[in-house]
Tab-separated table of C-alpha atoms and ligand atoms in Angstrom:
chain	number	residue	atom	x	y	z
A	1	MET	CA	0.000	0.000	0.000
A	2	ASP	CA	0.964	3.627	-0.274
A	3	SER	CA	2.256	5.113	2.935
A	4	PRO	CA	0.967	8.358	4.423
A	5	GLY	CA	2.801	11.043	2.559
A	6	GLU	CA	5.830	9.212	1.352
A	7	THR	CA	4.568	8.437	-2.117
A	8	ARG	CA	2.104	11.277	-2.614
A	9	ARG	CA	3.501	14.125	-0.657
A	10	TYR	CA	3.905	16.340	-3.676
A	11	GLY	CA	2.374	16.608	-7.083
A	12	ARG	CA	4.054	14.115	-9.358
A	13	ARG	CA	6.145	16.705	-11.111
A	14	THR	CA	7.435	18.166	-7.849
A	15	PHE	CA	7.978	14.673	-6.547
A	16	LEU	CA	10.288	13.907	-9.443
A	17	ALA	CA	12.086	17.212	-8.990
A	18	VAL	CA	12.443	16.559	-5.271
A	19	THR	CA	13.716	13.060	-5.940
A	20	ALA	CA	16.342	14.467	-8.242
A	21	ALA	CA	17.207	17.160	-5.694
A	22	GLY	CA	17.333	14.449	-3.042
A	23	LEU	CA	19.997	12.612	-4.967
A	24	SER	CA	22.021	15.729	-5.589
A	25	SER	CA	21.542	16.765	-1.959
A	26	LEU	CA	24.069	14.097	-1.035
A	27	ALA	CA	26.606	16.538	-2.404
A	28	TRP	CA	25.720	19.176	0.179
A	29	GLY	CA	25.126	16.579	2.850
A	30	LYS	CA	21.756	17.954	3.907
A	31	PRO	CA	18.373	16.268	3.692
A	32	VAL	CA	16.291	17.867	0.986
A	33	TRP	CA	13.266	18.592	3.222
A	34	GLN	CA	15.312	21.179	5.065
A	35	ALA	CA	14.754	23.302	1.998
A	36	PHE	CA	10.995	23.202	2.739
A	37	SER	CA	10.863	23.862	6.465
A	38	HIS	CA	12.748	24.990	9.495
A	39	ALA	CA	13.228	21.698	11.317
A	40	THR	CA	16.715	20.280	11.213
A	41	GLN	CA	18.688	17.483	12.786
A	42	PRO	CA	21.992	16.104	11.607
A	43	LEU	CA	21.398	13.433	9.029
A	44	GLN	CA	22.724	10.166	10.352
A	45	ASP	CA	21.163	7.723	7.930
A	46	ALA	CA	23.934	5.196	8.360
A	47	LEU	CA	23.339	4.966	12.102
A	48	LEU	CA	19.565	4.659	11.939
A	49	PRO	CA	17.761	1.429	12.677
A	50	PRO	CA	15.665	0.291	9.716
A	51	GLY	CA	12.237	1.920	9.526
A	52	LEU	CA	13.279	5.043	11.389
A	53	LEU	CA	13.726	8.282	9.537
A	54	PRO	CA	15.676	11.337	10.695
A	55	ASP	CA	13.580	13.841	12.625
A	56	GLY	CA	12.151	16.949	10.967
A	57	TRP	CA	8.993	18.016	9.184
A	58	ARG	CA	8.131	16.629	5.792
A	59	ILE	CA	5.446	18.580	4.004
A	60	TYR	CA	2.710	16.250	2.842
A	61	THR	CA	-0.100	16.893	0.400
A	62	VAL	CA	-2.400	14.726	-1.664
A	63	ALA	CA	-3.406	17.299	-4.282
A	64	ALA	CA	-1.307	19.080	-6.873
A	65	SER	CA	-1.413	22.440	-5.080
A	66	MET	CA	-1.853	23.653	-1.506
A	67	PRO	CA	-4.956	25.623	-0.502
A	68	ARG	CA	-4.328	29.345	-0.097
A	69	PHE	CA	-5.712	31.126	2.994
A	70	ASP	CA	-7.635	34.348	2.346
A	71	PRO	CA	-8.568	35.894	5.737
A	72	GLY	CA	-11.320	37.943	4.064
A	73	THR	CA	-13.297	35.035	2.680
A	74	TRP	CA	-12.205	32.068	4.817
A	75	ARG	CA	-14.871	30.426	6.985
A	76	LEU	CA	-14.834	27.398	9.247
A	77	GLN	CA	-18.126	25.536	8.926
A	78	ILE	CA	-19.393	23.482	11.841
A	79	ASP	CA	-22.452	21.471	10.874
A	80	GLY	CA	-24.106	18.061	11.007
A	81	LEU	CA	-25.662	16.849	14.254
A	82	VAL	CA	-25.716	20.231	15.971
A	83	GLU	CA	-28.457	22.558	17.148
A	84	GLN	CA	-26.797	25.684	15.818
A	85	PRO	CA	-24.545	25.308	12.745
A	86	GLN	CA	-21.638	27.772	12.749
A	87	SER	CA	-19.737	29.651	10.098
A	88	LEU	CA	-16.724	31.210	11.832
A	89	THR	CA	-14.466	33.885	10.415
A	90	TYR	CA	-10.784	33.724	11.247
A	91	ASP	CA	-11.181	36.593	13.756
A	92	GLU	CA	-14.103	34.849	15.451
A	93	LEU	CA	-12.045	31.674	15.738
A	94	ARG	CA	-9.144	33.594	17.271
A	95	ARG	CA	-11.454	35.100	19.896
A	96	LEU	CA	-12.372	31.655	21.274
A	97	PRO	CA	-10.474	30.520	24.405
A	98	ARG	CA	-6.836	30.050	23.510
A	99	ALA	CA	-4.950	26.879	24.484
A	100	GLU	CA	-1.204	26.297	24.270
A	101	GLN	CA	0.920	23.185	24.514
A	102	VAL	CA	4.244	21.624	23.637
A	103	SER	CA	4.000	18.156	22.143
A	104	THR	CA	5.763	15.706	19.874
A	105	PHE	CA	4.477	14.949	16.388
A	106	HIS	CA	4.853	11.464	14.895
A	107	CYS	CA	4.302	10.372	11.308
A	108	VAL	CA	3.518	6.701	10.884
A	109	THR	CA	6.305	6.439	8.310
A	110	GLY	CA	8.891	6.884	11.066
A	111	TRP	CA	9.803	10.530	11.513
A	112	SER	CA	8.992	12.731	14.482
A	113	VAL	CA	9.310	16.354	15.518
A	114	LYS	CA	9.878	16.880	19.218
A	115	ASN	CA	8.678	19.829	21.292
A	116	VAL	CA	6.413	21.532	18.798
A	117	ARG	CA	4.758	24.594	20.339
A	118	TRP	CA	1.121	24.778	19.327
A	119	ALA	CA	-1.607	27.318	20.034
A	120	GLY	CA	-5.242	26.901	19.108
A	121	VAL	CA	-8.690	26.032	20.387
A	122	ARG	CA	-9.727	22.933	22.322
A	123	PHE	CA	-12.510	21.088	20.530
A	124	ARG	CA	-14.856	21.431	23.496
A	125	ASP	CA	-14.598	25.234	23.309
A	126	LEU	CA	-14.818	25.227	19.534
A	127	LEU	CA	-17.977	23.108	19.471
A	128	ALA	CA	-19.820	24.632	22.411
A	129	PRO	CA	-21.635	27.374	20.421
A	130	ALA	CA	-22.869	24.767	17.915
A	131	ARG	CA	-24.412	22.648	20.705
A	132	PRO	CA	-23.795	19.113	19.385
A	133	LEU	CA	-26.790	16.772	19.728
A	134	ALA	CA	-26.593	13.788	22.070
A	135	ASN	CA	-26.059	11.356	19.172
A	136	GLY	CA	-23.237	13.482	17.722
A	137	THR	CA	-20.288	11.378	18.843
A	138	VAL	CA	-17.894	11.757	15.913
A	139	LEU	CA	-16.145	14.709	14.274
A	140	SER	CA	-15.403	14.558	10.579
A	141	PHE	CA	-12.666	16.947	9.447
A	142	VAL	CA	-12.912	18.044	5.850
A	143	SER	CA	-9.811	19.605	4.334
A	144	ALA	CA	-9.845	22.340	1.715
A	145	GLU	CA	-7.326	20.055	0.061
A	146	LYS	CA	-9.595	17.550	-1.675
A	147	PRO	CA	-10.145	14.705	-1.049
A	148	TYR	CA	-8.355	14.675	2.324
A	149	VAL	CA	-10.665	13.884	5.220
A	150	ASP	CA	-10.435	12.110	8.563
A	151	THR	CA	-12.512	11.566	11.679
A	152	LEU	CA	-12.032	11.489	15.443
A	153	THR	CA	-14.531	10.376	18.023
A	154	LEU	CA	-15.613	13.199	20.311
A	155	ARG	CA	-13.851	11.382	23.158
A	156	GLN	CA	-10.580	11.354	21.208
A	157	ALA	CA	-10.997	15.003	20.239
A	158	GLU	CA	-11.478	15.879	23.915
A	159	LEU	CA	-8.105	14.453	24.974
A	160	HIS	CA	-6.232	17.071	26.996
A	161	ASP	CA	-3.765	17.850	24.200
A	162	ALA	CA	-5.936	17.622	21.106
A	163	MET	CA	-6.796	20.940	19.469
A	164	LEU	CA	-7.556	22.820	16.311
A	165	ALA	CA	-4.242	24.668	15.995
A	166	TYR	CA	-3.689	28.094	14.422
A	167	GLU	CA	-0.101	28.730	15.571
A	168	MET	CA	3.044	26.638	15.426
A	169	ASP	CA	6.253	27.616	17.207
A	170	GLY	CA	4.995	31.126	17.933
A	171	ALA	CA	3.820	32.084	14.447
A	172	PRO	CA	0.554	31.733	12.542
A	173	LEU	CA	0.394	28.284	10.968
A	174	ALA	CA	2.347	28.348	7.717
A	175	ARG	CA	0.638	27.502	4.452
A	176	GLU	CA	2.483	24.203	4.043
A	177	HIS	CA	1.504	23.118	7.566
A	178	GLY	CA	-2.199	23.717	6.893
A	179	ALA	CA	-2.968	27.447	7.237
A	180	PRO	CA	-4.997	28.719	8.830
A	181	VAL	CA	-6.004	25.696	10.953
A	182	ARG	CA	-5.133	22.037	11.347
A	183	VAL	CA	-5.993	19.221	13.709
A	184	VAL	CA	-3.384	18.381	16.350
A	185	ILE	CA	-3.712	15.112	18.238
A	186	PRO	CA	-0.243	14.053	19.421
A	187	GLU	CA	-1.412	10.651	20.698
A	188	MET	CA	-2.159	9.680	17.111
A	189	TYR	CA	-0.065	9.489	13.969
A	190	GLY	CA	0.212	12.439	11.642
A	191	TYR	CA	-2.441	11.320	9.185
A	192	LYS	CA	-5.165	12.126	11.763
A	193	ASN	CA	-3.788	15.702	11.996
A	194	VAL	CA	-5.776	17.076	9.056
A	195	LYS	CA	-4.375	20.265	7.508
A	196	TRP	CA	-6.360	23.117	5.906
A	197	VAL	CA	-9.534	22.206	7.830
A	198	GLU	CA	-12.523	24.061	6.356
A	199	ARG	CA	-15.452	22.038	7.737
A	200	ILE	CA	-16.145	20.010	10.859
A	201	THR	CA	-19.217	17.828	10.540
A	202	VAL	CA	-20.638	16.286	13.697
A	203	ALA	CA	-21.790	12.758	12.892
A	204	ASP	CA	-22.897	9.572	14.627
A	205	ALA	CA	-20.514	7.114	12.946
A	206	VAL	CA	-16.802	6.975	12.181
A	207	GLU	CA	-15.947	7.213	8.510
A	208	SER	CA	-12.664	6.032	7.183
A	209	GLY	CA	-10.257	8.806	6.332
A	210	TYR	CA	-7.955	9.305	3.392
A	211	TRP	CA	-5.184	7.008	4.642
A	212	GLU	CA	-7.577	4.626	6.330
A	213	GLN	CA	-9.169	3.917	2.959
A	214	ARG	CA	-5.631	2.877	1.987
A	215	GLY	CA	-5.156	0.395	4.807
A	216	TYR	CA	-4.160	2.352	7.895
A	217	ASP	CA	-5.894	1.984	11.257
A	218	VAL	CA	-8.786	4.313	12.048
A	219	ASP	CA	-7.540	4.506	15.638
A	220	ALA	CA	-4.007	5.670	14.889
A	221	TRP	CA	-2.532	5.513	18.406
A	222	VAL	CA	1.194	6.148	18.320
A	223	GLY	CA	2.967	2.842	18.964
A	224	ARG	CA	-0.292	0.882	19.119
A	225	SER	CA	-1.593	0.862	15.553
A	226	ASN	CA	-0.472	-0.478	12.200
A	227	GLY	CA	2.029	1.186	9.914
A	228	PHE	CA	5.519	0.562	8.717
B	301	MTE	N1	-4.833	17.991	4.047
B	301	MTE	C1	-3.850	17.145	4.400
B	301	MTE	N2	-3.592	16.950	5.701
B	301	MTE	C2	-2.591	16.100	6.069
B	301	MTE	C3	-1.844	15.377	5.105
B	301	MTE	C4	-2.130	15.626	3.732
B	301	MTE	O1	-1.504	15.066	2.819
B	301	MTE	N3	-3.131	16.518	3.416
B	301	MTE	N4	-0.884	14.469	5.493
B	301	MTE	C5	-0.962	13.982	6.878
B	301	MTE	C6	0.247	13.265	7.288
B	301	MTE	S1	0.419	11.655	6.777
B	301	MTE	C7	1.180	13.836	8.114
B	301	MTE	S2	2.488	12.978	8.746
B	301	MTE	C8	1.071	15.264	8.494
B	301	MTE	C9	2.336	16.005	8.087
B	301	MTE	O2	2.250	17.323	8.516
B	301	MTE	P1	3.140	18.432	7.806
B	301	MTE	O3	2.841	18.382	6.327
B	301	MTE	O4	2.730	19.717	8.470
B	301	MTE	O5	4.561	18.059	8.071
B	301	MTE	O6	-0.047	15.912	7.908
B	301	MTE	C10	-1.220	15.135	7.843
B	301	MTE	N5	-2.327	15.946	7.389
B	302	MO	MO1	2.191	10.823	7.954
């Protein structure tokens, strides 16, 4: 099966270009993804146990281009099994109670980023104005990047360090990391951390997400689910 990100992280053309750059990057002795983000660690491929990749962000997408955030027109829709559907502007979202945390991010393919500083909104605070119905036990996160989607149960989304994040490491979430908002749930592998979220639909049943349709566990607990 494909693995989350590794084979489809860029449009095909970029992927080929990156592959070529990856080969030539041996010459400068730096991993090629450093060109795309700020995270760095010395590359020690030769010392790594099989299946483990050097730490640092890889930017993953499933579509040919990344959604572009326009603060003037952007809305976050909250709908489905709720009493009061919401359509939040970016400013309205930022006025909700702010939560901050430092947590480690794990991709199922074997790379991690330690001590990421996130700021955002806890799902309980985000959903409160919509008043979810009693049978609304699942959140479905729809990305502006089609067709990426994934779900969390309400219980999972209410873990103490799950949030809808709008800042990373002290700055507004960068476009490549999902601007303006992404899911953060450190207990689960990266594929549950949907980027470019534009709609949250409250539902009564778990649906399988983009990578789950391709064989990965719906409950993507770090260290306790399939992968590799
Ligand atoms: N919309 C969208 N969200 C996504 C993905 C994606 O391809 N598209 N990839 C997921 C996977 S597999 C991982 S590991 C993380 C990677 O986050 P990053 O691109 O910010 O490094 O995003 C997750 N969220
Ligand atoms: Mo991933």
